[in-house]
Amino acid sequence: MRIVLKRLGYGTLAILGVMLLFIVISFTNHTIKLKSELSILSPPGAMVNVNNHQMHVYTEGSGSQTLVFLSGGGTSAPVLDFKALYSRLSEQYKIAVVEKAGYGFSETAKVSRDIDTILEETRTALTLAGQNPPYVLFPHSMSGIEALYWAQRYPTEVKAIIGLDPAIPEVYEAYPLPSGGMMSLTGLGARMGITRFFPGIVDSSAAIKENHLSPQEEELYRALFYKNTQTSNMNDEVNRIKQNATKVATQGIPDVPMYFFISNGEELPLENWQTYLIRYIESVKKGQYQVLDGGHYIHNTDPDRIAEESVLFINEL
């Protein structure tokens, strides 16, 4: 019996030793790669100081109307993720992509992710980057909550909302969110560089999979992915999203024109995703919607259709 226990003990120690060695190798490799990738991590837009941390705002195009793109939760590289859509609109409009704390080229910072702080940081970043309202907001996924709150708090600043499969408050009454422990564990794995051993994860990102990026942009996307996977700011957003959504829900539906582009819902863990969004948009005074047969990153799966419809919608405002 003692021999068996000893063997089990030695076996467990051996497994733990191998795991520890793997973690050390992974972290060392990750640290080296991060340093080498710094050479290509040059922000293409303006870096502005907001709330004592640096935020990145990318702008291009011209025109009298500014379109503001707000990324979904956990999107590592918003500027590249939205490129397929905004590049089809920037000949007619000014576009601005705001990268929140912990996203893209912006710093990961010790700032609360309550809805008021998120919104005020977005507004301040745009002002410091030289942009002025009113804006047409293009929120993806979780940022739908921020866009609705913006229209509630500052209606004169929001000319319209064009939602890219946007979340609305009611979805978070049933949406199965990951636990804090699970997010901490996967976030730690990302910090240790374990995601680098699974390149298929980043290569399955819609912007890369749909071939919207050049080889150089794909390399940059991967570098930002390994730098920004599940940052503390992203995790805090998830932890606070139900509270934020409830606050937005209590203030009703804002009186601004809206057009929702709704995905097939197949990539989301909520069976009635389409029903929630359609019910909401049908309650909007000037609301339109279109259901497209594409995934959740719908601006990458059908950018031509969305760009065409967005131009028609904006021209009618």
CSV table of C-alpha atoms in Angstrom, one decimal, residues 14-315:
chain,number,residue,atom,x,y,z
A,14,ALA,CA,5.9,14.6,-11.9
A,15,ILE,CA,2.7,15.9,-13.5
A,16,LEU,CA,3.0,19.1,-11.4
A,17,GLY,CA,6.6,19.5,-12.4
A,18,VAL,CA,5.8,19.1,-16.1
A,19,MET,CA,2.9,21.7,-15.8
A,20,LEU,CA,5.2,24.1,-14.0
A,21,LEU,CA,7.9,23.7,-16.7
A,22,PHE,CA,5.3,24.3,-19.4
A,23,ILE,CA,4.0,27.5,-17.7
A,24,VAL,CA,7.6,28.8,-17.3
A,25,ILE,CA,8.4,28.1,-21.0
A,26,SER,CA,5.0,29.6,-22.1
A,27,PHE,CA,5.5,32.8,-20.0
A,28,THR,CA,9.1,33.2,-21.2
A,29,ASN,CA,8.1,32.7,-24.8
A,30,HIS,CA,5.2,35.1,-24.4
A,31,THR,CA,7.4,37.8,-22.8
A,32,ILE,CA,10.0,37.5,-25.6
A,33,LYS,CA,7.3,37.7,-28.3
A,34,LEU,CA,5.6,40.7,-26.7
A,35,LYS,CA,8.9,42.6,-26.7
A,36,SER,CA,9.5,41.7,-30.3
A,37,GLU,CA,5.9,42.7,-31.3
A,38,LEU,CA,6.3,46.2,-29.8
A,39,SER,CA,8.0,47.3,-33.0
A,40,ILE,CA,4.7,46.9,-35.0
A,41,LEU,CA,2.4,48.2,-32.2
A,42,SER,CA,2.4,51.8,-33.4
A,43,PRO,CA,-1.0,53.5,-33.0
A,44,PRO,CA,-2.4,54.7,-36.3
A,45,GLY,CA,-4.7,57.3,-34.6
A,46,ALA,CA,-4.5,59.8,-31.7
A,47,MET,CA,-3.5,58.8,-28.2
A,48,VAL,CA,-5.3,61.0,-25.7
A,49,ASN,CA,-5.1,61.1,-21.9
A,50,VAL,CA,-8.5,60.3,-20.3
A,51,ASN,CA,-9.0,59.8,-16.6
A,52,ASN,CA,-5.2,59.4,-16.2
A,53,HIS,CA,-4.8,56.7,-18.8
A,54,GLN,CA,-4.1,56.7,-22.6
A,55,MET,CA,-6.9,56.0,-25.0
A,56,HIS,CA,-6.6,55.5,-28.7
A,57,VAL,CA,-9.0,57.1,-31.2
A,58,TYR,CA,-8.6,56.3,-34.9
A,59,THR,CA,-10.1,58.6,-37.5
A,60,GLU,CA,-10.3,58.8,-41.2
A,61,GLY,CA,-12.4,60.2,-44.0
A,62,SER,CA,-14.2,63.5,-44.4
A,63,GLY,CA,-17.7,64.9,-44.5
A,64,SER,CA,-20.1,66.8,-42.3
A,65,GLN,CA,-21.3,63.7,-40.4
A,66,THR,CA,-19.1,61.7,-38.0
A,67,LEU,CA,-19.8,58.0,-37.5
A,68,VAL,CA,-18.5,56.6,-34.2
A,69,PHE,CA,-17.7,52.9,-33.9
A,70,LEU,CA,-17.9,51.2,-30.5
A,71,SER,CA,-16.6,47.7,-30.2
A,72,GLY,CA,-18.2,44.6,-28.6
A,73,GLY,CA,-16.9,43.1,-25.4
A,74,GLY,CA,-13.6,41.4,-25.6
A,75,THR,CA,-12.7,42.6,-29.2
A,76,SER,CA,-8.9,42.8,-29.0
A,77,ALA,CA,-8.3,45.1,-32.0
A,78,PRO,CA,-11.3,47.3,-32.7
A,79,VAL,CA,-9.6,49.4,-35.4
A,80,LEU,CA,-8.9,46.4,-37.5
A,81,ASP,CA,-12.2,44.6,-36.6
A,82,PHE,CA,-14.3,47.5,-38.0
A,83,LYS,CA,-12.1,48.1,-41.0
A,84,ALA,CA,-14.2,46.2,-43.5
A,85,LEU,CA,-17.2,48.4,-42.7
A,86,TYR,CA,-15.7,51.9,-42.1
A,87,SER,CA,-13.5,51.7,-45.2
A,88,ARG,CA,-16.7,51.5,-47.2
A,89,LEU,CA,-18.1,54.6,-45.5
A,90,SER,CA,-15.1,56.9,-45.1
A,91,GLU,CA,-15.3,58.5,-48.5
A,92,GLN,CA,-18.6,60.0,-47.6
A,93,TYR,CA,-18.3,60.5,-43.8
A,94,LYS,CA,-15.8,61.1,-41.0
A,95,ILE,CA,-15.3,57.9,-39.0
A,96,ALA,CA,-14.0,57.5,-35.5
A,97,VAL,CA,-13.2,54.2,-33.7
A,98,VAL,CA,-12.9,54.6,-30.0
A,99,GLU,CA,-10.8,51.9,-28.2
A,100,LYS,CA,-11.8,51.7,-24.6
A,101,ALA,CA,-9.4,50.9,-21.8
A,102,GLY,CA,-7.9,47.5,-22.2
A,103,TYR,CA,-8.7,47.4,-26.0
A,104,GLY,CA,-6.5,47.8,-29.0
A,105,PHE,CA,-3.8,50.4,-28.6
A,106,SER,CA,-5.4,51.8,-25.4
A,107,GLU,CA,-3.9,51.2,-22.0
A,108,THR,CA,-5.3,48.7,-19.6
A,109,ALA,CA,-6.1,50.8,-16.6
A,110,LYS,CA,-7.5,50.6,-13.1
A,111,VAL,CA,-10.8,52.3,-14.0
A,112,SER,CA,-14.3,51.3,-13.2
A,113,ARG,CA,-16.4,49.8,-16.0
A,114,ASP,CA,-19.7,51.2,-14.7
A,115,ILE,CA,-21.7,52.6,-17.6
A,116,ASP,CA,-21.2,56.2,-16.5
A,117,THR,CA,-17.5,56.0,-16.5
A,118,ILE,CA,-17.3,54.1,-19.8
A,119,LEU,CA,-19.6,56.7,-21.5
A,120,GLU,CA,-17.8,59.8,-20.1
A,121,GLU,CA,-14.4,58.3,-21.2
A,122,THR,CA,-15.7,57.8,-24.7
A,123,ARG,CA,-17.1,61.3,-25.0
A,124,THR,CA,-13.9,62.8,-23.6
A,125,ALA,CA,-11.6,60.8,-25.9
A,126,LEU,CA,-13.6,61.9,-28.9
A,127,THR,CA,-13.4,65.6,-27.9
A,128,LEU,CA,-9.7,65.4,-27.2
A,129,ALA,CA,-9.2,63.7,-30.6
A,130,GLY,CA,-10.9,66.7,-32.3
A,131,GLN,CA,-14.3,65.2,-32.9
A,132,ASN,CA,-17.6,67.0,-32.2
A,133,PRO,CA,-21.2,65.8,-31.9
A,134,PRO,CA,-23.8,65.0,-33.0
A,135,TYR,CA,-22.7,61.5,-34.0
A,136,VAL,CA,-24.2,58.5,-35.6
A,137,LEU,CA,-23.2,55.6,-33.3
A,138,PHE,CA,-22.3,52.2,-34.7
A,139,PRO,CA,-22.2,49.9,-31.6
A,140,HIS,CA,-21.4,46.2,-31.8
A,141,SER,CA,-22.7,43.7,-29.3
A,142,MET,CA,-22.2,44.8,-25.7
A,143,SER,CA,-21.6,48.4,-26.7
A,144,GLY,CA,-25.2,48.6,-27.6
A,145,ILE,CA,-25.8,49.3,-23.9
A,146,GLU,CA,-23.4,52.3,-24.0
A,147,ALA,CA,-25.0,53.7,-27.2
A,148,LEU,CA,-28.5,53.6,-25.7
A,149,TYR,CA,-27.3,55.2,-22.5
A,150,TRP,CA,-25.6,57.9,-24.5
A,151,ALA,CA,-28.8,58.7,-26.3
A,152,GLN,CA,-30.6,58.7,-23.0
A,153,ARG,CA,-28.2,61.0,-21.2
A,154,TYR,CA,-27.2,63.3,-24.1
A,155,PRO,CA,-29.9,63.1,-26.8
A,156,THR,CA,-28.6,66.1,-28.7
A,157,GLU,CA,-25.2,64.3,-29.2
A,158,VAL,CA,-26.7,61.2,-30.9
A,159,LYS,CA,-28.2,61.7,-34.3
A,160,ALA,CA,-28.9,58.0,-34.8
A,161,ILE,CA,-27.8,54.5,-33.7
A,162,ILE,CA,-26.9,51.9,-36.3
A,163,GLY,CA,-26.6,48.7,-34.3
A,164,LEU,CA,-24.3,45.9,-35.4
A,165,ASP,CA,-26.0,43.0,-33.7
A,166,PRO,CA,-26.2,45.2,-30.7
A,167,ALA,CA,-27.0,44.1,-27.2
A,168,ILE,CA,-30.1,45.7,-25.6
A,169,PRO,CA,-30.8,45.6,-21.8
A,170,GLU,CA,-33.3,42.8,-21.9
A,171,VAL,CA,-30.9,40.2,-23.3
A,172,TYR,CA,-28.8,40.3,-20.1
A,173,GLU,CA,-31.8,39.1,-18.1
A,174,ALA,CA,-31.2,35.7,-19.6
A,175,TYR,CA,-27.7,35.8,-21.2
A,176,PRO,CA,-25.4,33.1,-19.7
A,177,LEU,CA,-22.4,35.0,-18.6
A,178,PRO,CA,-19.1,33.3,-17.6
A,179,SER,CA,-18.3,33.2,-13.9
A,180,GLY,CA,-15.7,35.5,-12.4
A,181,GLY,CA,-13.6,32.5,-11.5
A,182,MET,CA,-13.6,31.2,-15.0
A,183,MET,CA,-12.7,34.6,-16.4
A,184,SER,CA,-9.9,35.0,-13.9
A,185,LEU,CA,-8.5,31.5,-14.9
A,186,THR,CA,-8.6,32.1,-18.7
A,187,GLY,CA,-7.3,35.6,-18.2
A,188,LEU,CA,-4.3,34.2,-16.3
A,189,GLY,CA,-3.8,31.7,-19.1
A,190,ALA,CA,-3.7,34.5,-21.6
A,191,ARG,CA,-1.2,36.5,-19.4
A,192,MET,CA,1.0,33.4,-19.3
A,193,GLY,CA,0.9,33.2,-23.1
A,194,ILE,CA,-0.9,29.9,-23.4
A,195,THR,CA,-3.1,31.3,-26.1
A,196,ARG,CA,-0.1,31.4,-28.4
A,197,PHE,CA,-0.1,27.6,-28.5
A,198,PHE,CA,-3.6,27.7,-30.1
A,199,PRO,CA,-3.2,30.0,-33.2
A,200,GLY,CA,-6.5,28.8,-34.5
A,201,ILE,CA,-8.3,31.0,-31.9
A,202,VAL,CA,-7.0,34.3,-33.4
A,203,ASP,CA,-7.2,33.0,-36.9
A,204,SER,CA,-10.9,32.3,-36.5
A,205,SER,CA,-11.5,36.0,-35.8
A,206,ALA,CA,-14.0,37.3,-38.3
A,207,ALA,CA,-11.8,40.1,-39.7
A,208,ILE,CA,-9.1,37.5,-40.5
A,209,LYS,CA,-11.3,34.7,-41.6
A,210,GLU,CA,-13.3,36.9,-44.0
A,211,ASN,CA,-10.0,38.1,-45.6
A,212,HIS,CA,-10.6,41.8,-44.9
A,213,LEU,CA,-7.0,42.5,-43.8
A,214,SER,CA,-3.7,42.7,-45.5
A,215,PRO,CA,-0.9,40.3,-44.4
A,216,GLN,CA,0.7,43.2,-42.4
A,217,GLU,CA,-2.7,44.0,-40.7
A,218,GLU,CA,-3.2,40.3,-39.9
A,219,GLU,CA,0.2,40.3,-38.2
A,220,LEU,CA,-0.8,43.4,-36.2
A,221,TYR,CA,-4.2,41.9,-35.3
A,222,ARG,CA,-2.4,38.8,-33.9
A,223,ALA,CA,0.0,41.0,-31.9
A,224,LEU,CA,-3.0,42.9,-30.4
A,225,PHE,CA,-4.8,39.7,-29.7
A,226,TYR,CA,-2.0,38.2,-27.7
A,227,LYS,CA,-1.5,41.5,-25.9
A,228,ASN,CA,-5.2,42.1,-25.1
A,229,THR,CA,-6.9,38.8,-24.6
A,230,GLN,CA,-9.2,39.1,-21.6
A,231,THR,CA,-7.7,42.2,-20.0
A,232,SER,CA,-8.8,43.2,-16.5
A,233,ASN,CA,-11.0,45.9,-18.1
A,234,MET,CA,-12.8,43.5,-20.3
A,235,ASN,CA,-13.5,41.2,-17.4
A,236,ASP,CA,-14.8,44.1,-15.3
A,237,GLU,CA,-17.2,45.0,-18.1
A,238,VAL,CA,-18.6,41.5,-18.0
A,239,ASN,CA,-18.9,41.6,-14.2
A,240,ARG,CA,-20.8,44.9,-14.4
A,241,ILE,CA,-22.9,44.4,-17.5
A,242,LYS,CA,-26.1,43.2,-15.8
A,243,GLN,CA,-26.0,46.2,-13.4
A,244,ASN,CA,-25.2,48.5,-16.4
A,245,ALA,CA,-28.0,47.0,-18.5
A,246,THR,CA,-30.5,47.4,-15.6
A,247,LYS,CA,-29.7,51.1,-15.3
A,248,VAL,CA,-30.3,51.6,-19.0
A,249,ALA,CA,-33.5,49.6,-19.0
A,250,THR,CA,-35.0,51.8,-16.2
A,251,GLN,CA,-34.7,54.9,-18.4
A,252,GLY,CA,-36.8,53.6,-21.3
A,253,ILE,CA,-36.2,53.6,-25.0
A,254,PRO,CA,-34.4,56.7,-26.2
A,255,ASP,CA,-36.1,58.8,-28.9
A,256,VAL,CA,-33.5,58.6,-31.6
A,257,PRO,CA,-33.7,56.9,-35.0
A,258,MET,CA,-32.3,53.4,-35.0
A,259,TYR,CA,-31.4,50.7,-37.5
A,260,PHE,CA,-30.4,47.3,-36.2
A,261,PHE,CA,-28.5,44.8,-38.3
A,262,ILE,CA,-29.3,41.5,-36.7
A,263,SER,CA,-27.2,38.3,-37.0
A,264,ASN,CA,-28.5,34.7,-37.4
A,265,GLY,CA,-27.7,34.3,-33.7
A,266,GLU,CA,-26.0,31.0,-34.2
A,267,GLU,CA,-22.8,32.1,-32.5
A,268,LEU,CA,-24.5,33.3,-29.4
A,269,PRO,CA,-25.5,31.2,-26.3
A,270,LEU,CA,-29.0,32.8,-26.2
A,271,GLU,CA,-31.7,31.1,-28.3
A,272,ASN,CA,-34.0,34.1,-28.6
A,273,TRP,CA,-31.3,36.7,-29.5
A,274,GLN,CA,-33.1,37.8,-32.6
A,275,THR,CA,-36.5,38.0,-30.9
A,276,TYR,CA,-35.1,40.3,-28.2
A,277,LEU,CA,-33.6,42.7,-30.7
A,278,ILE,CA,-36.6,42.7,-33.0
A,279,ARG,CA,-39.0,43.3,-30.2
A,280,TYR,CA,-36.9,46.2,-29.0
A,281,ILE,CA,-36.4,47.9,-32.4
A,282,GLU,CA,-40.2,47.5,-33.1
A,283,SER,CA,-40.8,49.7,-30.1
A,284,VAL,CA,-38.6,52.5,-31.4
A,285,LYS,CA,-40.5,55.4,-32.9
A,286,LYS,CA,-38.2,55.6,-35.9
A,287,GLY,CA,-36.8,52.1,-36.0
A,288,GLN,CA,-35.8,49.7,-38.8
A,289,TYR,CA,-34.1,46.4,-38.8
A,290,GLN,CA,-32.7,43.8,-41.1
A,291,VAL,CA,-31.9,40.2,-40.2
A,292,LEU,CA,-28.8,39.0,-42.1
A,293,ASP,CA,-27.5,35.4,-42.5
A,294,GLY,CA,-24.2,36.1,-40.9
A,295,GLY,CA,-22.4,35.6,-37.6
A,296,HIS,CA,-22.2,37.9,-34.6
A,297,TYR,CA,-19.4,40.0,-36.1
A,298,ILE,CA,-21.9,40.9,-38.8
A,299,HIS,CA,-19.9,43.9,-40.0
A,300,ASN,CA,-17.3,41.5,-41.2
A,301,THR,CA,-19.6,38.9,-42.7
A,302,ASP,CA,-21.8,41.4,-44.7
A,303,PRO,CA,-20.0,44.8,-44.8
A,304,ASP,CA,-21.3,45.7,-48.3
A,305,ARG,CA,-25.0,45.3,-47.4
A,306,ILE,CA,-24.6,47.2,-44.1
A,307,ALA,CA,-22.6,50.0,-45.7
A,308,GLU,CA,-25.2,50.5,-48.5
A,309,GLU,CA,-28.2,50.4,-46.1
A,310,SER,CA,-26.4,52.7,-43.6
A,311,VAL,CA,-25.8,55.4,-46.3
A,312,LEU,CA,-29.5,55.3,-47.3
A,313,PHE,CA,-30.6,55.5,-43.6
A,314,ILE,CA,-28.2,58.4,-42.8
A,315,ASN,CA,-29.3,60.3,-45.9
